[in-house]
Coordinates of C-alpha atoms and ligand atoms in Angstrom, one line a residue:
X1 CA 63.7 111.6 208.2
X2 CA 64.5 113.9 211.3
X3 CA 66.4 117.1 211.6
X4 CA 69.6 115.9 212.9
X5 CA 69.8 114.1 209.3
X6 CA 68.8 117.0 207.3
X7 CA 72.1 118.7 205.3
X8 CA 70.5 122.2 205.1
X9 CA 73.4 122.8 202.3
X10 CA 72.7 120.3 200.0
X11 CA 69.1 121.1 200.4
X12 CA 70.2 124.8 199.1
X13 CA 72.0 123.5 196.6
X14 CA 68.6 122.1 194.6
X15 CA 67.6 125.9 194.9
X16 CA 69.4 127.7 192.3
X17 CA 67.9 131.4 193.2
X18 CA 69.5 131.4 196.4
X19 CA 72.9 131.4 195.0
X20 CA 73.0 135.2 194.0
X21 CA 73.7 138.6 194.8
X22 CA 71.0 141.7 195.7
X23 CA 72.7 145.0 195.9
X24 CA 76.0 143.6 196.6
X25 CA 75.5 141.1 198.9
X26 CA 74.5 137.3 199.2
X27 CA 70.7 137.0 198.9
X28 CA 68.8 136.1 202.7
X29 CA 65.8 135.1 201.3
X30 CA 62.9 135.6 203.9
X31 CA 59.7 136.3 202.3
X32 CA 58.5 132.4 202.3
X33 CA 55.1 132.9 203.4
X34 CA 54.3 135.2 200.5
X35 CA 56.0 132.4 198.0
X36 CA 58.9 129.7 198.7
X37 CA 61.5 129.2 195.8
X38 CA 61.4 126.4 193.6
X39 CA 64.1 122.9 193.6
X40 CA 65.6 122.3 190.4
X41 CA 63.4 119.5 190.3
X42 CA 60.5 121.6 189.9
X43 CA 62.2 123.7 187.5
X44 CA 63.2 120.6 185.2
X45 CA 60.0 119.0 185.0
X46 CA 58.4 122.4 183.8
X47 CA 61.5 122.1 181.3
X48 CA 60.8 119.0 180.2
X49 CA 57.0 119.1 180.1
X50 CA 57.1 122.2 177.5
X51 CA 60.0 120.0 175.9
X52 CA 58.6 116.8 175.4
X53 CA 54.7 116.2 176.4
X54 CA 53.2 119.1 175.7
X55 CA 49.4 118.5 174.7
X56 CA 46.0 119.2 176.2
X57 CA 44.6 116.8 178.2
X58 CA 41.6 114.3 178.5
X59 CA 40.7 114.6 175.2
X60 CA 43.5 113.9 172.3
X61 CA 43.8 110.6 170.8
X62 CA 47.6 110.9 170.7
X63 CA 50.3 110.0 172.5
X64 CA 51.2 113.4 173.9
X65 CA 48.0 113.7 175.1
X66 CA 48.0 110.4 176.8
X67 CA 51.3 110.7 178.7
X68 CA 50.3 114.8 179.6
X69 CA 46.7 113.4 181.0
X70 CA 48.5 110.9 182.7
X71 CA 51.2 113.3 184.4
X72 CA 48.1 115.9 185.2
X73 CA 46.1 112.7 187.0
X74 CA 49.0 111.7 188.7
X75 CA 50.0 114.9 190.7
X76 CA 46.2 114.7 191.8
X77 CA 46.8 111.5 193.4
X78 CA 50.2 112.5 194.7
X79 CA 47.5 115.6 196.1
X80 CA 45.2 112.7 197.5
X81 CA 48.0 110.6 199.4
X82 CA 49.8 114.3 200.5
X83 CA 46.4 115.2 202.3
X84 CA 45.2 112.3 203.1
X85 CA 41.8 112.2 200.9
X86 CA 39.5 109.5 200.6
X87 CA 40.0 109.5 196.5
X88 CA 41.5 111.5 194.0
X89 CA 38.6 112.8 192.6
X90 CA 37.9 114.9 195.5
X91 CA 40.8 117.4 194.9
X92 CA 40.1 120.0 192.3
X93 CA 42.8 121.8 190.9
X94 CA 42.9 126.0 190.9
X95 CA 44.4 128.7 190.3
X96 CA 45.4 129.2 194.0
X97 CA 43.7 129.4 197.4
X98 CA 41.7 132.4 196.6
X99 CA 40.3 130.4 193.8
X100 CA 39.5 127.5 195.9
X101 CA 37.9 130.0 198.3
X102 CA 36.3 131.5 196.1
X103 CA 34.7 128.3 193.9
X104 CA 33.2 127.2 197.6
X105 CA 31.9 130.5 198.5
X106 CA 30.3 131.2 195.0
X107 CA 28.6 127.6 194.7
X108 CA 28.2 126.0 197.7
X109 CA 28.2 129.5 199.4
X110 CA 25.2 130.5 197.3
X111 CA 23.5 127.4 196.5
X112 CA 22.8 126.8 200.7
X113 CA 23.0 130.0 202.4
X114 CA 19.8 131.9 203.1
X115 CA 18.6 134.9 204.9
X116 CA 19.1 134.4 209.0
X117 CA 22.4 132.4 207.9
X118 CA 25.6 132.7 209.5
X119 CA 28.9 132.5 208.3
X120 CA 31.8 132.4 211.2
X121 CA 35.5 133.6 210.0
X122 CA 38.2 134.9 212.5
X123 CA 40.0 138.1 213.0
X124 CA 42.9 136.7 211.7
X125 CA 42.1 135.7 208.1
X126 CA 43.8 136.6 204.9
X127 CA 41.7 138.8 202.5
X128 CA 41.1 136.2 200.3
X129 CA 39.3 134.3 203.0
X130 CA 37.3 137.5 204.1
X131 CA 35.9 138.9 201.0
X132 CA 34.8 136.1 199.1
X133 CA 32.1 136.0 202.4
X134 CA 31.0 139.1 202.4
X135 CA 30.3 138.9 198.7
X136 CA 28.0 135.9 199.0
X137 CA 26.5 137.3 202.5
X138 CA 25.5 140.6 200.5
X139 CA 24.3 138.3 197.8
X140 CA 22.2 135.7 200.1
X141 CA 21.2 137.6 203.2
X142 CA 23.7 135.6 205.4
X143 CA 25.5 137.4 208.6
X144 CA 29.2 137.4 208.8
X145 CA 30.5 137.1 211.9
X146 CA 34.1 136.9 213.3
X147 CA 36.3 134.7 216.2
X148 CA 38.1 137.3 218.1
X149 CA 41.7 137.1 219.0
X150 CA 44.0 137.6 221.9
X151 CA 46.8 139.8 222.1
X152 CA 48.9 136.7 221.5
X153 CA 47.4 136.0 218.9
X154 CA 45.6 132.8 219.5
X155 CA 42.3 133.1 218.7
X156 CA 39.7 133.6 221.7
X157 CA 38.1 129.8 221.3
X158 CA 35.7 130.9 224.6
X159 CA 34.0 133.4 222.0
X160 CA 34.0 130.8 219.0
X161 CA 32.3 128.4 220.9
X162 CA 29.6 131.1 221.8
X163 CA 29.4 132.2 218.8
X164 CA 28.4 129.2 216.8
X165 CA 24.7 128.5 216.8
X166 CA 22.2 126.7 214.8
X167 CA 22.5 129.7 212.3
X168 CA 25.8 128.9 211.5
X169 CA 26.2 127.5 208.2
X170 CA 30.0 127.9 207.5
X171 CA 32.9 128.0 209.3
X172 CA 35.8 129.2 207.0
X173 CA 38.9 129.7 209.2
X174 CA 42.8 130.0 208.5
X175 CA 45.0 126.8 209.7
X176 CA 48.0 129.0 210.3
X177 CA 48.4 132.8 209.7
X178 CA 50.5 134.4 207.7
X179 CA 50.8 137.5 209.6
X180 CA 51.4 136.0 213.0
X181 CA 52.0 131.9 212.5
X182 CA 49.6 131.1 214.9
X183 CA 48.6 127.6 214.6
X184 CA 44.9 127.4 215.4
X185 CA 43.6 124.2 217.1
X186 CA 41.3 122.9 213.6
X187 CA 40.5 119.7 215.3
X188 CA 38.5 121.4 218.0
X189 CA 37.0 123.8 215.5
X190 CA 36.4 121.6 213.4
X191 CA 34.3 119.0 215.9
X192 CA 32.5 122.1 217.1
X193 CA 31.2 123.4 214.1
X194 CA 29.8 119.9 213.3
X195 CA 27.7 119.8 216.2
X196 CA 26.1 122.7 215.0
X197 CA 26.0 121.1 211.1
X198 CA 28.0 123.9 210.2
X199 CA 30.6 123.0 207.2
X200 CA 34.1 123.9 207.8
X201 CA 36.7 125.4 205.1
X202 CA 40.2 125.4 206.0
X203 CA 42.4 127.8 204.5
X204 CA 45.5 125.7 204.4
X205 CA 47.6 128.2 202.3
X206 CA 50.2 128.3 205.3
X207 CA 49.8 125.1 206.5
X208 CA 50.4 123.3 203.3
X209 CA 54.2 123.1 203.3
X210 CA 54.6 123.2 207.3
X211 CA 52.0 120.7 208.8
X212 CA 51.5 117.6 208.3
X213 CA 47.8 116.9 207.0
X214 CA 45.2 114.2 206.9
X215 CA 41.6 115.3 205.9
X216 CA 40.1 112.4 207.5
X217 CA 41.5 112.5 210.4
X218 CA 40.8 116.3 210.9
X219 CA 37.0 115.2 208.9
X220 CA 37.5 118.6 207.5
X221 CA 34.8 119.5 204.7
X222 CA 37.2 121.5 202.7
X223 CA 40.9 122.2 202.5
X224 CA 42.7 124.9 200.1
X225 CA 46.2 124.9 199.4
X226 CA 48.4 127.0 196.9
X227 CA 51.3 124.9 195.0
X228 CA 53.5 128.4 195.0
X229 CA 53.7 128.3 198.6
X230 CA 54.8 124.6 198.5
X231 CA 57.8 124.9 196.6
X232 CA 55.8 124.5 193.6
X233 CA 54.8 126.4 190.7
X234 CA 52.4 129.7 190.7
X235 CA 48.6 129.0 189.0
X236 CA 48.3 126.0 190.8
X237 CA 46.2 125.4 194.1
X238 CA 43.5 122.5 195.4
X239 CA 40.5 122.7 196.5
X240 CA 39.9 119.3 198.6
X241 CA 36.2 119.2 199.3
X242 CA 34.1 115.4 200.6
X243 CA 32.7 113.8 197.4
X244 CA 29.2 114.3 199.1
X245 CA 29.8 118.1 199.3
X246 CA 31.0 118.7 196.2
X247 CA 28.6 116.4 194.3
X248 CA 25.7 118.4 195.4
X249 CA 27.6 121.8 194.6
X250 CA 26.7 123.2 191.4
X251 CA 29.8 124.0 188.8
X252 CA 31.8 127.2 189.6
X253 CA 32.2 128.0 185.8
X254 CA 30.9 126.7 182.5
X255 CA 32.9 125.6 179.6
X256 CA 34.7 122.6 178.1
X257 CA 35.6 119.6 180.3
X258 CA 33.0 120.0 182.9
X259 CA 30.2 118.7 180.9
X260 CA 28.9 115.3 179.9
X261 CA 26.6 116.6 177.2
X262 CA 25.4 119.9 175.8
X263 CA 22.0 120.7 173.8
X264 CA 20.9 124.1 173.4
X265 CA 18.3 122.9 175.6
X266 CA 19.9 121.5 178.4
X267 CA 23.5 120.5 179.5
X268 CA 24.3 117.8 182.1
X269 CA 27.6 118.0 184.0
X270 CA 30.5 115.7 184.3
X271 CA 31.5 113.8 187.8
X272 CA 34.2 115.5 190.0
X273 CA 36.6 116.7 190.0
X274 CA 35.8 117.7 186.2
X275 CA 32.4 119.6 186.9
X276 CA 34.8 122.0 188.5
X277 CA 37.5 122.1 186.0
X278 CA 36.4 124.1 183.2
X279 CA 38.6 124.7 180.1
X280 CA 42.2 124.1 179.8
X281 CA 43.9 124.0 183.2
X282 CA 47.3 125.1 183.6
X283 CA 48.6 121.5 182.4
X284 CA 52.6 122.3 183.1
X285 CA 52.2 124.1 186.6
X286 CA 49.9 121.0 188.0
X287 CA 52.6 118.7 186.4
X288 CA 55.6 120.0 188.2
X289 CA 53.8 120.7 191.4
X290 CA 54.1 117.1 191.8
X291 CA 57.9 117.4 191.9
X292 CA 57.6 119.6 194.4
X293 CA 55.4 117.7 196.5
X294 CA 57.6 115.1 196.3
X295 CA 60.4 117.2 197.7
X296 CA 58.3 118.2 201.0
X297 CA 57.4 114.2 201.0
X298 CA 61.3 113.3 200.9
X299 CA 62.1 115.5 203.6
X300 CA 59.1 114.7 205.6
X301 CA 57.1 117.7 207.4
X302 CA 58.4 116.4 210.9
X303 CA 61.9 117.1 209.8
X304 CA 60.9 120.3 208.3
X305 CA 58.7 121.7 211.2
X306 CA 61.5 121.0 213.3
X307 CA 64.3 122.7 211.7
X308 CA 61.7 125.8 210.8
X309 CA 61.0 125.8 214.4
X310 CA 65.0 126.0 215.6
X311 CA 64.9 129.0 213.0
X312 CA 62.3 130.7 214.3
X313 CA 63.3 130.3 218.0
X314 CA 66.8 131.6 217.4
X315 CA 65.6 134.4 215.5
X316 CA 62.4 135.2 218.4
X317 CA 65.5 135.2 221.0
X318 CA 67.3 137.1 218.9
X319 CA 64.9 139.6 218.5
X320 CA 64.4 139.8 222.5
X321 CA 67.8 140.3 223.1
X322 CA 67.9 143.7 221.1
X323 CA 65.2 144.8 223.1
X324 CA 61.4 145.1 224.0
X325 CA 61.7 148.6 224.1
X326 CA 63.2 148.9 220.8
X327 CA 61.4 146.0 219.2
X328 CA 57.7 144.9 219.2
X329 CA 56.8 141.4 218.0
X330 CA 53.3 140.7 216.7
X331 CA 52.4 137.3 217.0
X332 CA 53.7 135.3 219.9
X333 CA 51.1 132.3 220.7
X334 CA 53.1 129.2 221.7
X335 CA 52.4 127.2 218.6
X336 CA 53.7 129.1 215.7
X337 CA 54.7 128.2 211.8
X338 CA 58.1 130.1 211.3
X339 CA 56.8 133.4 210.5
X340 CA 57.4 136.5 212.7
X341 CA 56.0 139.9 212.5
X342 CA 57.7 142.9 213.8
X343 CA 57.9 146.5 214.0
X344 CA 61.2 149.0 215.2
X345 CA 60.3 151.1 217.3
X346 CA 59.7 154.9 215.9
X347 CA 60.6 153.1 212.0
X348 CA 57.8 152.5 209.6
X349 CA 57.8 149.2 208.2
X350 CA 58.2 150.1 205.0
X351 CA 61.5 151.9 205.5
X352 CA 62.9 148.6 207.5
X353 CA 62.3 146.7 204.5
X354 CA 64.4 148.9 202.2
X355 CA 67.3 149.3 204.6
X356 CA 67.3 145.5 204.8
X357 CA 66.3 145.0 200.9
X358 CA 69.7 146.9 200.7
X359 CA 71.8 144.6 202.4
X360 CA 70.1 141.7 200.1
X361 CA 68.0 140.6 203.0
X362 CA 64.0 140.2 201.5
X363 CA 61.2 140.4 203.9
X364 CA 57.7 141.2 203.6
X365 CA 56.5 144.6 204.7
X366 CA 52.9 146.1 205.0
X367 CA 49.7 144.6 206.0
X368 CA 49.8 140.8 204.6
X369 CA 46.2 141.2 203.4
X370 CA 45.2 140.9 206.8
X371 CA 44.1 145.0 207.6
X372 CA 41.2 144.1 210.0
X373 CA 44.0 141.8 211.7
X374 CA 47.0 145.4 211.6
X375 CA 43.3 147.0 213.1
X376 CA 43.3 144.9 216.1
X377 CA 46.7 145.7 217.0
X378 CA 46.0 149.4 216.1
X379 CA 49.1 149.5 213.5
X380 CA 49.0 150.2 209.7
X381 CA 51.5 147.0 209.1
X382 CA 54.8 145.3 210.0
X383 CA 57.8 143.9 209.2
X384 CA 57.5 139.9 208.6
X385 CA 60.2 137.4 208.2
X386 CA 59.0 133.9 207.6
X387 CA 61.0 130.8 207.3
X388 CA 61.7 127.7 204.8
X389 CA 63.6 124.5 205.2
X390 CA 66.2 126.0 203.1
X391 CA 67.1 129.4 205.5
X392 CA 69.5 129.1 208.0
X393 CA 70.8 130.0 211.2
X394 CA 73.6 132.0 209.8
X395 CA 71.0 133.9 207.9
X396 CA 68.9 134.8 210.6
X397 CA 72.2 136.2 212.4
X398 CA 72.5 138.7 208.8
X399 CA 69.4 140.0 209.6
X400 CA 69.5 140.4 213.4
X401 CA 73.0 142.0 212.8
X402 CA 71.2 144.5 210.1
X403 CA 68.4 145.3 212.7
X404 CA 71.2 145.9 215.5
X405 CA 72.9 148.4 213.1
X406 CA 69.5 150.4 212.6
X407 CA 68.5 150.5 216.0
X408 CA 71.7 152.0 217.1
X409 CA 72.0 154.4 214.6
Ligands
LIG501 N1 45.3 132.6 202.8 C1 46.6 132.6 203.3 C2 46.8 132.4 204.5 C3 47.6 133.3 203.1 O1 48.5 133.8 203.5 C4 47.7 133.8 201.1 C5 48.7 134.4 200.8 C6 46.1 133.4 200.3 C7 45.8 133.0 201.5 C8 46.2 133.6 199.3 O2 47.2 132.6 198.7 P1 47.1 132.6 197.1 O3 47.7 131.7 196.7 O4 45.9 132.6 196.4 O5 47.4 134.1 196.7 N2 49.5 135.1 201.2 C9 50.2 135.9 201.0 C10 51.5 136.8 202.0 O6 51.2 136.4 202.8 N3 52.1 137.4 201.6 O7 51.9 137.4 199.6 C11 50.8 136.6 199.7

């Protein structure tokens, strides 16, 4: 599907939450980088699961258990195809990107990092791709190094190449920045890191709903996704890892499901993906996640990206017309997902957020869990508008008109 054939109003009709008044105004939801809204198909899948299918999976000898297990594994196959993994078993379900990154840090990191080794992250990481690495570096004696960025929010790739060395064991980098929108040159990062035999983890939290993903052509070692940023339920994430890495990693948590055999003397672990899925997982939400993937696939990433880019360009042009002395933009890289951070001269971002909320406009304000990035810009936080497939030019015009009034006041 291309952008011309998208019918945004019929897409909006699939999202019941959008059709409400907030503070006396029609809701304008522009906080999609925090979490997207969910289409009816996802809401109904969740509802149907609990009405008709609910049972624990991979263990029951009865019809409901079989059915639930089948649906759960169908989502795994859908994830495999969504990211073009070689095997479904390389796709592990977690709670979200945060848990996926912690899993890699605490298993791969703890098992294979030694004193003197280096973990390379970037200045624009979300805290969830900083703190887990700090923790494992403290535990193992490895060193955390940081790729700097340029003022427009692009990675300093010269610096990246210089930071790489035989000591670099892990490069953990965000694919698309949640605060700036920058799309990083991940293919170049992966190829360069592999020359030094470092493994690469991509934080795909923001890339998931916008960019086509092919883990095999990228040759990425680990990729993380969150369902709730991809039109799916909260509490579900994905960790993709290459089999040869996942096989040699120790388990993350011990418990049911992740074992082959347990005795008090010795436990043998299950094969992937089950080795990393201890306990009863978030079955219903995983099952409904498939409907979110179907929703994105039916529209097509290309059409989604084209529409969101039009929205972003319209917004940025409008902001520029409001005057660069009044509005400062953060994140002006040429390749971006539909996220724009900005500040109104002399106004605290939180106050801007409150005034917009009074008009029914939902944006995020604050540091966006990227405090080191905010420190780089010498600010506490920004106002961030982030767009999804159901947003419209009219909504952006309302936001711009409200900002105009705030500036004139
Ligand atoms: N990485 C990036 C790039 C993110 O944007 C987020 C969440 C995470 C990791 C963590 O994902 P989670 O699903 O485990 O929470 N980002 C945001 C945001 O921008 N506003 O709220 C959450």
